[in-house]
C-alpha positions as a LaTeX table, in Angstrom:
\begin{tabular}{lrrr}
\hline
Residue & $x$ (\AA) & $y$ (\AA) & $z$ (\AA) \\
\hline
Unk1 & 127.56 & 89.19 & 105.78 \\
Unk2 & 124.43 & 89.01 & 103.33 \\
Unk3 & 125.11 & 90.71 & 99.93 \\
Unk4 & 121.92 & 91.73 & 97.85 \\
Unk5 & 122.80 & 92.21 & 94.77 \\
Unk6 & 119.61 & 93.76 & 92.75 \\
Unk7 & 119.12 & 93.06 & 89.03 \\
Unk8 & 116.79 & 94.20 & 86.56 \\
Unk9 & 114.80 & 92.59 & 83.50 \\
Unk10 & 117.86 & 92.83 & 81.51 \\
Unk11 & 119.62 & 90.43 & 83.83 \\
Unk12 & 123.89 & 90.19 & 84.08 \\
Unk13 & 124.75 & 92.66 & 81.03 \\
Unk14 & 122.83 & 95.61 & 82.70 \\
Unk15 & 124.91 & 94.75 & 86.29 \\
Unk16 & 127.74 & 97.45 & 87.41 \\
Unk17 & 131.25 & 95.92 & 87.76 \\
Unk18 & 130.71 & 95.44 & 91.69 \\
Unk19 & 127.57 & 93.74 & 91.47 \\
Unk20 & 128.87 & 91.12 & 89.08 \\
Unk21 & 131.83 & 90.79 & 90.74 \\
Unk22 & 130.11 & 89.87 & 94.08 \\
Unk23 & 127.94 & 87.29 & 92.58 \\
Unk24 & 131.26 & 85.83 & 90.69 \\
Unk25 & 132.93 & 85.13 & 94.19 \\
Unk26 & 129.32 & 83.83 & 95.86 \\
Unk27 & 129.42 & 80.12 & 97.45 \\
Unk28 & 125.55 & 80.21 & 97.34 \\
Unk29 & 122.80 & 82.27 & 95.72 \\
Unk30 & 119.34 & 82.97 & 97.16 \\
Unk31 & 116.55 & 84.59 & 95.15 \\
Unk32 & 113.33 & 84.01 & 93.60 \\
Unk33 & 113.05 & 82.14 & 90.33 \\
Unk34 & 112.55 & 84.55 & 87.84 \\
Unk35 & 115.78 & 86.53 & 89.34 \\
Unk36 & 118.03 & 83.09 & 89.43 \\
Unk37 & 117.08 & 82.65 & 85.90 \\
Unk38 & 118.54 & 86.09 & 85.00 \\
Unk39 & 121.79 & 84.55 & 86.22 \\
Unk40 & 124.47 & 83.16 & 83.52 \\
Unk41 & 126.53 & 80.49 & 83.45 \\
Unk42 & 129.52 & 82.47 & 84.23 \\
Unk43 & 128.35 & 81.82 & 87.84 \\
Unk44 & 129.47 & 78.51 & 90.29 \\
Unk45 & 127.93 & 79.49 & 93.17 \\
Unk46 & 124.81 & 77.35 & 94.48 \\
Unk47 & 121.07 & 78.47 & 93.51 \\
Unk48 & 118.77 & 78.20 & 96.11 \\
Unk49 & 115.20 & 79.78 & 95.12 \\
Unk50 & 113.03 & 81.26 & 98.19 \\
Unk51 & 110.99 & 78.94 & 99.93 \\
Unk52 & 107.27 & 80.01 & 100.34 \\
Unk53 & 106.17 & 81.49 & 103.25 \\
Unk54 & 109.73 & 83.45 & 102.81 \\
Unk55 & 110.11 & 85.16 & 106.02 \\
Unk56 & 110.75 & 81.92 & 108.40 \\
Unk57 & 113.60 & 81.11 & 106.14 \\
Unk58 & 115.01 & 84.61 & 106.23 \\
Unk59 & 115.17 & 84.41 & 109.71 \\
Unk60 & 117.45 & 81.55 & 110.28 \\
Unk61 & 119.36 & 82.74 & 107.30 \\
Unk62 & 122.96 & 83.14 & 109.25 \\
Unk63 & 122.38 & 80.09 & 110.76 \\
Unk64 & 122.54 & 77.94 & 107.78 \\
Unk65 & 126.16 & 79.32 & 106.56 \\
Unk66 & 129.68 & 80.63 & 107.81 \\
Unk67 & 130.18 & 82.30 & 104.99 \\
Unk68 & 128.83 & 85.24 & 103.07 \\
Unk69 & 125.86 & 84.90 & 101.70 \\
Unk70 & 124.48 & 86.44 & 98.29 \\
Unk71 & 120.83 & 87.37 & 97.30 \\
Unk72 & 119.37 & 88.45 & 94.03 \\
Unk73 & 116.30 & 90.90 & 93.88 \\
Unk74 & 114.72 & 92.87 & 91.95 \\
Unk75 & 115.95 & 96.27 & 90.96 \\
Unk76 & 116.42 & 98.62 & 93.95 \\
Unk77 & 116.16 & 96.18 & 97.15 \\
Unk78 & 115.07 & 98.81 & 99.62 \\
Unk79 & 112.61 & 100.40 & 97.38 \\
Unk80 & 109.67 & 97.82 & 98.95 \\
Unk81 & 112.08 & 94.72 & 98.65 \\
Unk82 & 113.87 & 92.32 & 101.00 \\
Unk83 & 116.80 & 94.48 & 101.49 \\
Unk84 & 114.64 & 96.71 & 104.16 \\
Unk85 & 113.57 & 93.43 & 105.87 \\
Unk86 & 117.13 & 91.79 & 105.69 \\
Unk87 & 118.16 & 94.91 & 107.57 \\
Unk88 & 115.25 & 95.13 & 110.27 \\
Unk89 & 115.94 & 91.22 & 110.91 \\
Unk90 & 120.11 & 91.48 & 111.49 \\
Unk91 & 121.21 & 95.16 & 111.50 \\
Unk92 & 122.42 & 97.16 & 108.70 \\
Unk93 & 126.31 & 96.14 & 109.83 \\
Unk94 & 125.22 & 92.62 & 108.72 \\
Unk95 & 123.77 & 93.12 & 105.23 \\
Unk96 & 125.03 & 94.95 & 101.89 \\
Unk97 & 123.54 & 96.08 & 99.37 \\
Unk98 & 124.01 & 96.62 & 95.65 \\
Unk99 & 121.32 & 98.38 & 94.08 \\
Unk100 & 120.22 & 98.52 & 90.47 \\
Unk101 & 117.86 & 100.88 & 88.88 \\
Unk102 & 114.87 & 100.69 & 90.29 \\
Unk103 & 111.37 & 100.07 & 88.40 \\
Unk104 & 110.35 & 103.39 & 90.11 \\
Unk105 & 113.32 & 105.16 & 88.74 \\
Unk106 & 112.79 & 103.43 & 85.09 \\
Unk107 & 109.33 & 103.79 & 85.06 \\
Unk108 & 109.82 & 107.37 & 86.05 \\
Unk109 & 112.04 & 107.81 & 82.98 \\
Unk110 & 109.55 & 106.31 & 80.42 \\
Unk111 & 106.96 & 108.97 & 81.43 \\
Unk112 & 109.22 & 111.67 & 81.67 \\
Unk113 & 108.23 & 112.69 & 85.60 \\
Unk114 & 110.40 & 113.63 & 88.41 \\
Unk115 & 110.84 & 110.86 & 90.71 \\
Unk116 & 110.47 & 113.65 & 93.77 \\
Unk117 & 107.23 & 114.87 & 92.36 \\
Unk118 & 105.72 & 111.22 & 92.61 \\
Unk119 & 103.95 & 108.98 & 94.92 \\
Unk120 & 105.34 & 105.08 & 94.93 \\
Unk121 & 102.32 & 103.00 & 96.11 \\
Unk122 & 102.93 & 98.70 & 96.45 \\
Unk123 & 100.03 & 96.67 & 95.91 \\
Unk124 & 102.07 & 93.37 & 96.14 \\
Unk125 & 100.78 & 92.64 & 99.40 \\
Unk126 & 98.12 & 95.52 & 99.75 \\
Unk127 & 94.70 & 95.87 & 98.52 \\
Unk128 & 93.88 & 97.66 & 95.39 \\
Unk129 & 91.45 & 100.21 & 96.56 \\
Unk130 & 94.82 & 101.90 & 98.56 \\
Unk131 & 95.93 & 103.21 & 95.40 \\
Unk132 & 92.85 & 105.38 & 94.93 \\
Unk133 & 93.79 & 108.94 & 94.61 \\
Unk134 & 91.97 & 112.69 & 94.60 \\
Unk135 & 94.96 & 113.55 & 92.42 \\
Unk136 & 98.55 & 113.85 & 91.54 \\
Unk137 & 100.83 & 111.28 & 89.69 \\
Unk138 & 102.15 & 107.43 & 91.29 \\
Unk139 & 103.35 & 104.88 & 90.30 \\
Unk140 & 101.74 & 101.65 & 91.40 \\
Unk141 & 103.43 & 98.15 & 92.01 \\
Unk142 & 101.72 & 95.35 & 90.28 \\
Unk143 & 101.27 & 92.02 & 92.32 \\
Unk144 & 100.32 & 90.59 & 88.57 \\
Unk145 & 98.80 & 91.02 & 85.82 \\
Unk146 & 95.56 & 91.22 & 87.16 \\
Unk147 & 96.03 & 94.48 & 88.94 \\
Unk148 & 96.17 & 97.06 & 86.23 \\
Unk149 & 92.46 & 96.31 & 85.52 \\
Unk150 & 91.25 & 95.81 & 89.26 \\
Unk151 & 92.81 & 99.10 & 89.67 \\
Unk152 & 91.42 & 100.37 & 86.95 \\
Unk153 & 87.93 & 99.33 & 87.82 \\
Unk154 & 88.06 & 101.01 & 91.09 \\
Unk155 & 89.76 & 104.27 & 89.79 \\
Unk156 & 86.13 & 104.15 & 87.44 \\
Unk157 & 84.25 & 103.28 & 90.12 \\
Unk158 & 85.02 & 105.95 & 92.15 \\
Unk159 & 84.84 & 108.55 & 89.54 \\
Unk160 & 88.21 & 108.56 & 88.66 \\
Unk161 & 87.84 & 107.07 & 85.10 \\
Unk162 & 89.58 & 110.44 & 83.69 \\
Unk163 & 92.77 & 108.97 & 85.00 \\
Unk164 & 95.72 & 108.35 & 82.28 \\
Unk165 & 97.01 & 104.82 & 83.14 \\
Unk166 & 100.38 & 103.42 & 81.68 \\
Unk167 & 101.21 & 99.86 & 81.90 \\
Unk168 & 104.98 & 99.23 & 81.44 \\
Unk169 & 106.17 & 95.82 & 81.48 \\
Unk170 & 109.13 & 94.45 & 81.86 \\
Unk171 & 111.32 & 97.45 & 82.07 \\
Unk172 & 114.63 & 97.65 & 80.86 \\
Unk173 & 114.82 & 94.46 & 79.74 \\
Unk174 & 114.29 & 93.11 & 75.59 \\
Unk175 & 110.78 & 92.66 & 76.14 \\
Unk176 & 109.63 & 95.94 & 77.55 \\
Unk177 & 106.54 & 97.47 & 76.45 \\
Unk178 & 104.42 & 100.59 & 77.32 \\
Unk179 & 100.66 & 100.41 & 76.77 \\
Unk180 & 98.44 & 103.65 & 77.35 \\
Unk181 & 94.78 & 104.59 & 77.96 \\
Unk182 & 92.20 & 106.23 & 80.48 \\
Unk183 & 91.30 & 103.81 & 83.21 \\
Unk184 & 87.95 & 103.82 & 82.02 \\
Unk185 & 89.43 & 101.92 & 79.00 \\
Unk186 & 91.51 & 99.87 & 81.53 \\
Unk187 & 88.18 & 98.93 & 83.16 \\
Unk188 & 85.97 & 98.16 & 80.26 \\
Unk189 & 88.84 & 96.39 & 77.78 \\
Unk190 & 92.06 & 95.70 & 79.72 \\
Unk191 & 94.70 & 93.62 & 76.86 \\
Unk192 & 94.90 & 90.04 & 77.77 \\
Unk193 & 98.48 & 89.38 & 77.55 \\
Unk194 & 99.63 & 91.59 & 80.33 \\
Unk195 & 103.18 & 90.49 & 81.88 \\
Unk196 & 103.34 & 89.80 & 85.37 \\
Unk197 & 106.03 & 91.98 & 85.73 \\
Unk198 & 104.32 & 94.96 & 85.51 \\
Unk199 & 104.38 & 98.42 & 87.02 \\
Unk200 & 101.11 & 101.16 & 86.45 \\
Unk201 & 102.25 & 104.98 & 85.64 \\
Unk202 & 98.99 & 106.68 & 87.00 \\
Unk203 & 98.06 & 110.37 & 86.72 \\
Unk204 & 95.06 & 110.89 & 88.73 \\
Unk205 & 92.28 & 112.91 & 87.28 \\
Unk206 & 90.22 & 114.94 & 88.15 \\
Unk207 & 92.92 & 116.86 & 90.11 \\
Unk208 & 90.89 & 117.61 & 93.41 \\
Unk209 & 93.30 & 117.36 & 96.45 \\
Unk210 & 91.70 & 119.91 & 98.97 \\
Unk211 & 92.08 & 119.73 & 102.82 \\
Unk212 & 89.86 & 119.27 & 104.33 \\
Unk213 & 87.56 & 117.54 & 101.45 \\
Unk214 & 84.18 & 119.78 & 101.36 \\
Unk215 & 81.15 & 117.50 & 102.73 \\
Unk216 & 79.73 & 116.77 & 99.11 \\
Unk217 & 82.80 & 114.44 & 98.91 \\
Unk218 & 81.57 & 111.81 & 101.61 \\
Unk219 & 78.68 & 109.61 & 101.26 \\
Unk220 & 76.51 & 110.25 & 104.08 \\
Unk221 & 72.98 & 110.07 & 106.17 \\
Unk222 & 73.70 & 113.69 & 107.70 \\
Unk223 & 76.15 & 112.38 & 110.39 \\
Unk224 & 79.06 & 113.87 & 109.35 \\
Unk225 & 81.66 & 116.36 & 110.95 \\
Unk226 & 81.43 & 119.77 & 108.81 \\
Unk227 & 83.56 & 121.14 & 106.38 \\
Unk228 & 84.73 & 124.02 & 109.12 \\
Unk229 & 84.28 & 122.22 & 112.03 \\
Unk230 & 86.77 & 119.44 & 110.23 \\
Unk231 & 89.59 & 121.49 & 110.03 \\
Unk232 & 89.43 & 122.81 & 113.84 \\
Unk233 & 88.65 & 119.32 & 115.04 \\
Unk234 & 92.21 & 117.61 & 112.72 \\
Unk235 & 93.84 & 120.82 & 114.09 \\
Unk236 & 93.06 & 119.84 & 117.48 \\
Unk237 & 93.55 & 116.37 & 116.64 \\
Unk238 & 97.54 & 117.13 & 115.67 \\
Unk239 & 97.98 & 114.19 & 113.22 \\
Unk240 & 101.53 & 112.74 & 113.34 \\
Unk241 & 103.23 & 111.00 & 110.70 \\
Unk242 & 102.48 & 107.20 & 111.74 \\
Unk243 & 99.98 & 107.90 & 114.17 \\
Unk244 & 96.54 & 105.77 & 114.68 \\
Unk245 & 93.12 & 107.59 & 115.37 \\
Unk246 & 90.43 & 105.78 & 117.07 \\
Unk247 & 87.33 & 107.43 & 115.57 \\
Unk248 & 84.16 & 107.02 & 117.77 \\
Unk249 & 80.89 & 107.56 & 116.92 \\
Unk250 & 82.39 & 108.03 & 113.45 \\
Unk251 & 79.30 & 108.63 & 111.42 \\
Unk252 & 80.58 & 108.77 & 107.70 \\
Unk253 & 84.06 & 108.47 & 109.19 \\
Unk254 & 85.24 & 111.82 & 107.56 \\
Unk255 & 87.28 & 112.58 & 110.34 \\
Unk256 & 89.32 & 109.07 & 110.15 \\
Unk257 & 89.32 & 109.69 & 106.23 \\
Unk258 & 91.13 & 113.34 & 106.44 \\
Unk259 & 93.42 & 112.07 & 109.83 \\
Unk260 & 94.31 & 109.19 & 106.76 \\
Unk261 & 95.02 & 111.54 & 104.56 \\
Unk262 & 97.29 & 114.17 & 106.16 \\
Unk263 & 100.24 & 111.70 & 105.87 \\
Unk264 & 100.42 & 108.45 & 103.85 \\
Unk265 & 101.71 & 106.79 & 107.32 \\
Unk266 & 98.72 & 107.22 & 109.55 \\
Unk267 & 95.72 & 104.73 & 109.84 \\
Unk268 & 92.44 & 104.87 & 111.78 \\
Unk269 & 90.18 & 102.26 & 113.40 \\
Unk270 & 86.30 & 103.47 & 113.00 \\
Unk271 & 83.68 & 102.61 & 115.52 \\
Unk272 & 80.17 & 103.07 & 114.90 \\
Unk273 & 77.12 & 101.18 & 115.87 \\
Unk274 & 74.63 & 101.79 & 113.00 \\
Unk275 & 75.44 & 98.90 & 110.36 \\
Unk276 & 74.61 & 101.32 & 107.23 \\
Unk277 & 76.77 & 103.95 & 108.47 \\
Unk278 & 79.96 & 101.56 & 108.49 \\
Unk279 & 79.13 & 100.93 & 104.32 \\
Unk280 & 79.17 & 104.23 & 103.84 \\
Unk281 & 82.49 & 104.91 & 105.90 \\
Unk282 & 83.90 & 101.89 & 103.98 \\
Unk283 & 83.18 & 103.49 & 100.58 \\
Unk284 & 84.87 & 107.12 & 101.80 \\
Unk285 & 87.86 & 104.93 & 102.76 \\
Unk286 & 88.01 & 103.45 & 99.77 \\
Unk287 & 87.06 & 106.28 & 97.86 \\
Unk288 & 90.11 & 108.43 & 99.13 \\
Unk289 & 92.42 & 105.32 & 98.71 \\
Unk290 & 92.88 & 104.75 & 103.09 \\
Unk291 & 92.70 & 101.80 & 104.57 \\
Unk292 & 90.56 & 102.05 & 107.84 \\
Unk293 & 89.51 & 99.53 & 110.17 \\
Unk294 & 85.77 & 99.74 & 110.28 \\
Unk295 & 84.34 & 98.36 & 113.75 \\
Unk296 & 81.03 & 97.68 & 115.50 \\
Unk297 & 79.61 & 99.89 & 119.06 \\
Unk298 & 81.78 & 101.61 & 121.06 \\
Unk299 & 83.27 & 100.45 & 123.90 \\
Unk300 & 82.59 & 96.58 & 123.16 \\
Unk301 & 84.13 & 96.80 & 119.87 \\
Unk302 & 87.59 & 98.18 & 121.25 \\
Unk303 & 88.83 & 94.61 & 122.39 \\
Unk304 & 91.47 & 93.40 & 119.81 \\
Unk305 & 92.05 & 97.09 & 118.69 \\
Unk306 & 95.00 & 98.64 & 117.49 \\
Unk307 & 95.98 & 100.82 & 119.97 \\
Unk308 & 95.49 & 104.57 & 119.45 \\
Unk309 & 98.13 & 107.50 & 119.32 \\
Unk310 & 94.49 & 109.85 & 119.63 \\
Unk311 & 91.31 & 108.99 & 119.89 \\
Unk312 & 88.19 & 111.31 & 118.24 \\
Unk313 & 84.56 & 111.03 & 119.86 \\
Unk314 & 82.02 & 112.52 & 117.62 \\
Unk315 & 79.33 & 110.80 & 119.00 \\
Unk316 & 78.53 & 108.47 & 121.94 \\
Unk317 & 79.68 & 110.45 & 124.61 \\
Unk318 & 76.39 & 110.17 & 126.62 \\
Unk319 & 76.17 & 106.32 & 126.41 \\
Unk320 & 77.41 & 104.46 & 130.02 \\
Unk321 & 81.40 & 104.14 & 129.20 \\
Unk322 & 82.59 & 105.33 & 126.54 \\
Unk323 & 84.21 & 108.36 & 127.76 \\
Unk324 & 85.98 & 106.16 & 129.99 \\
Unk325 & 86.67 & 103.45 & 128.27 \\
Unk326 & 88.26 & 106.15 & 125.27 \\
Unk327 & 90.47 & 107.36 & 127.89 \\
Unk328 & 91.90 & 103.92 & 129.56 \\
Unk329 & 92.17 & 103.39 & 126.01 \\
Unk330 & 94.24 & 106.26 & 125.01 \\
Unk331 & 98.46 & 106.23 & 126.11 \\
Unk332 & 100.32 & 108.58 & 128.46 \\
Unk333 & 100.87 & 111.32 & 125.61 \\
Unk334 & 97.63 & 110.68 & 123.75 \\
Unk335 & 95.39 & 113.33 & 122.25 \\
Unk336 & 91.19 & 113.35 & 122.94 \\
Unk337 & 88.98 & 115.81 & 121.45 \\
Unk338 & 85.54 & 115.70 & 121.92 \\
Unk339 & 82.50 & 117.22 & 119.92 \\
Unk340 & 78.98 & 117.88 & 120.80 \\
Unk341 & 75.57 & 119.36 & 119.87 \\
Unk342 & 73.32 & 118.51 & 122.22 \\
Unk343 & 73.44 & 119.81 & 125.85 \\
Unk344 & 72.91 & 116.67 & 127.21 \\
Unk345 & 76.43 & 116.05 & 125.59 \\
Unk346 & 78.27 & 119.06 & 126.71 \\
Unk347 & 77.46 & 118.75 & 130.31 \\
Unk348 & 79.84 & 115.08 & 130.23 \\
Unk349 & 82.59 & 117.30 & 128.80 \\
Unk350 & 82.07 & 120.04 & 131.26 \\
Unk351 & 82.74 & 117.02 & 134.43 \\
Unk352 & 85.43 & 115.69 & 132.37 \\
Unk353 & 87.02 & 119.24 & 132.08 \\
Unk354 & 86.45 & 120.17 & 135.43 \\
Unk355 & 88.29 & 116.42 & 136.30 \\
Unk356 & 90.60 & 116.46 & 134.27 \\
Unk357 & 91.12 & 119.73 & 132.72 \\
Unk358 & 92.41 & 120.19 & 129.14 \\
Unk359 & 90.27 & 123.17 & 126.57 \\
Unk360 & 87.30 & 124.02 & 126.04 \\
Unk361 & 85.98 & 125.58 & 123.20 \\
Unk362 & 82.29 & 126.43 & 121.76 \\
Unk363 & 82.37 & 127.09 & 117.45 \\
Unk364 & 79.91 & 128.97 & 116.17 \\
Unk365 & 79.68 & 129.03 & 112.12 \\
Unk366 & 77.18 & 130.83 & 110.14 \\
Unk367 & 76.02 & 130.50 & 106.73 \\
Unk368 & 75.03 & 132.90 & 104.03 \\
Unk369 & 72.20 & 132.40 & 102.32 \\
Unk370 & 69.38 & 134.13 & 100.64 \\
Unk371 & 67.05 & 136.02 & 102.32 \\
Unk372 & 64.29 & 137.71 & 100.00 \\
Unk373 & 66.20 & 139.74 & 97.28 \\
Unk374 & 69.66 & 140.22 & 99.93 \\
Unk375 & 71.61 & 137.95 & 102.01 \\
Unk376 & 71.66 & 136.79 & 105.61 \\
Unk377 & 73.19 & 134.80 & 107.65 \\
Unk378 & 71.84 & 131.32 & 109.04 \\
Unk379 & 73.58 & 129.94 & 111.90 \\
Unk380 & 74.69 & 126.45 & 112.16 \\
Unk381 & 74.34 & 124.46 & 115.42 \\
Unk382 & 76.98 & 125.23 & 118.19 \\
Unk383 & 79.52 & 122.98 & 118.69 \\
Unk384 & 81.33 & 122.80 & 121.63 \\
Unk385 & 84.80 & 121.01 & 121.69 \\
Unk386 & 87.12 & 119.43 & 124.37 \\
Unk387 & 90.39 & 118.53 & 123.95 \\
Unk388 & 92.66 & 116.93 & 126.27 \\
Unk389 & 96.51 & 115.05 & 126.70 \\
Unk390 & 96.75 & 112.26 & 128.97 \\
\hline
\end{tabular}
């Protein structure tokens, strides 16, 4: 068996009965330095600190020993720790684990939120722009002490500089501290002396979580999928937790960004051909905290892609391939939907309907606007729309 025991920043006097008990009866200890050194001397067993890279040791960890082994980690091991990879490696019947309270849980406490009410984000391993927000409350993972301030900076940058940020450091432990500000202040005069061991109590502001985000929210050229024509295109779309959208022709990539959006666990992989157009789907990724994987033309830049649970077209669909290529592309079970503007456009959806069926659908949206001293209504191009399962 593996036994991970977890153990906060107060180290052996904050550990339940069971937890010290298992590391009293350990032949050999495995953890990272700063948890072996919460360790007393109470303890015989061996103390082996991780080896870096970490994960070719942890694979070959049953190899090395016939009898149990014991980790240490920090706080709540399957709250982004090793106890989830432990048990994806050898099977939950082969590991066991002790939690402590987590730095979620703690930090939670300190601000006085419910932990069901808020978003956990880890930026140990990810980049900081993924813990951009429209708005509600997280709390972010440090990899260091750099990454209160690089947050920070980007929460400014991206008109978020509102935000009330909370470094707490070291939690639960002698040393534990709480410093507060705006992330503006974060950005401009970040302290110093911030621990490594540091977690970031973030309350996003302004506050504007709308779905789908109106068009004054993207950076964009005029390419860009509609505010009403978005939210029949994701409904068509049918975004799945953990799902991957190929957007092609993406334009400002809005369509990615909301597919993103709708649940924390879906990515997107953005083709489009016009180099200026990628920066500005970059920043709208970044802006709404996603992570998207911004690519050159469609079809050449599909080699080495992800592969897609749907796949978007919103523009392309008249150059030699693409329609094709999107569809060997796309899995038994995959979605397609296809707009267009332009006739030229609609008559390759009308042989790919008549192929290989699937709906159509033609959108019509007006706007009201001014007309003299009244109001009339100016229409808006006509979009037709086909969407199809393999």
């Amino acid at each position: 068996m593996i036994v991970v025991v977890g153990i906060g920043a107060d180290g052996m006097p904050g550990l339940s009965a069971t937890s010290r008990a298992e590391l009293q009866r350990a032949t050999v200890i495995y953890g990272a330095k700063r948890q072996l050194g919460l360790l007393d001397d109470t303890l015989t067993a061996a103390r082996r600190e991780w080896p870096s890279p970490m994960l070719p040791a942890l694979q070959t960890l049953l190899d090395r020993h016939k009898e149990d082994i014991h980790i240490v980690a920090s706080g709540d091991p399957l709250m982004h720790g090793i106890g989830g990879t432990l048990i994806r490696l050898f099977g939950a019947e082969k590991v066991r684990v002790l939690p402590h309270v987590s730095s979620v849980t703690l930090a939670c406490a300190r601000m006085g939120w419910n932990v069901h009410d808020t978003e956990v984000i880890s930026l140990v391993t990810a980049q900081p722009g993924t813990a951009v927000r429209r708005g509600g409350q997280a709390i972010v993972l440090s990899k260091d002490r750099s990454t209160p301030q690089a947050l920070a900076t980007l929460l400014n940058a991206h008109g978020r500089g509102d935000s009330e940020v909370s470094v707490l450091e070291r939690l639960a432990g002698p040393a534990e501290r709480r410093r507060d500000g705006t992330a503006r202040q974060w950005a401009d005069d970040a302290p110093s002396d911030v621990d490594d061991l540091n977690v970031i109590a973030v309350l996003y502001l302004p506050d504007e979580r709308m779905s789908p985000l109106p068009d004054d929210a993207f950076v964009h050229d005029g390419q860009i999928t509609k505010h009403g024509i978005r939210a029949v295109t994701l409904a068509a779309l049918q975004p799945r937790p953990g799902e991957r959208l190929w957007d092609v022709g993406a334009g400002s990539g809005s369509i990615a960004v909301e597919w993103c959006l709708r649940y924390q666990e879906c990515s997107a992989v953005a083709f489009e051909r016009d180099e200026r157009r990628r920066l500005n789907i970059e920043r709208n990724a970044t802006a709404s905290g996603v992570d998207i994987d911004v690519r050159g033309d469609a079809p050449d830049a599909f080699d080495g892609a992800a592969t897609p649970s749907a796949i978007f077209i919103g523009g392309g669909l008249t150059e030699p391939g693409v329609l094709d290529a999107c569809l060997d592309n796309l899995p038994t079970g995959g979605r397609l939907v296809a707009n267009t503007v332009t006739t030229e456009s609609e008559a390759v959806l009308m042989q790919a309907h008549s192929r290989l069926g699937g709906q159509l659908r033609r959108f019509q949206h007006y706007q009201g606007e001014p007309l003299g001293a009244f109001t009339g209504w100016r229409p808006q191009y006509p979009v037709t729309q086909w969407a199809v399962t393999k």
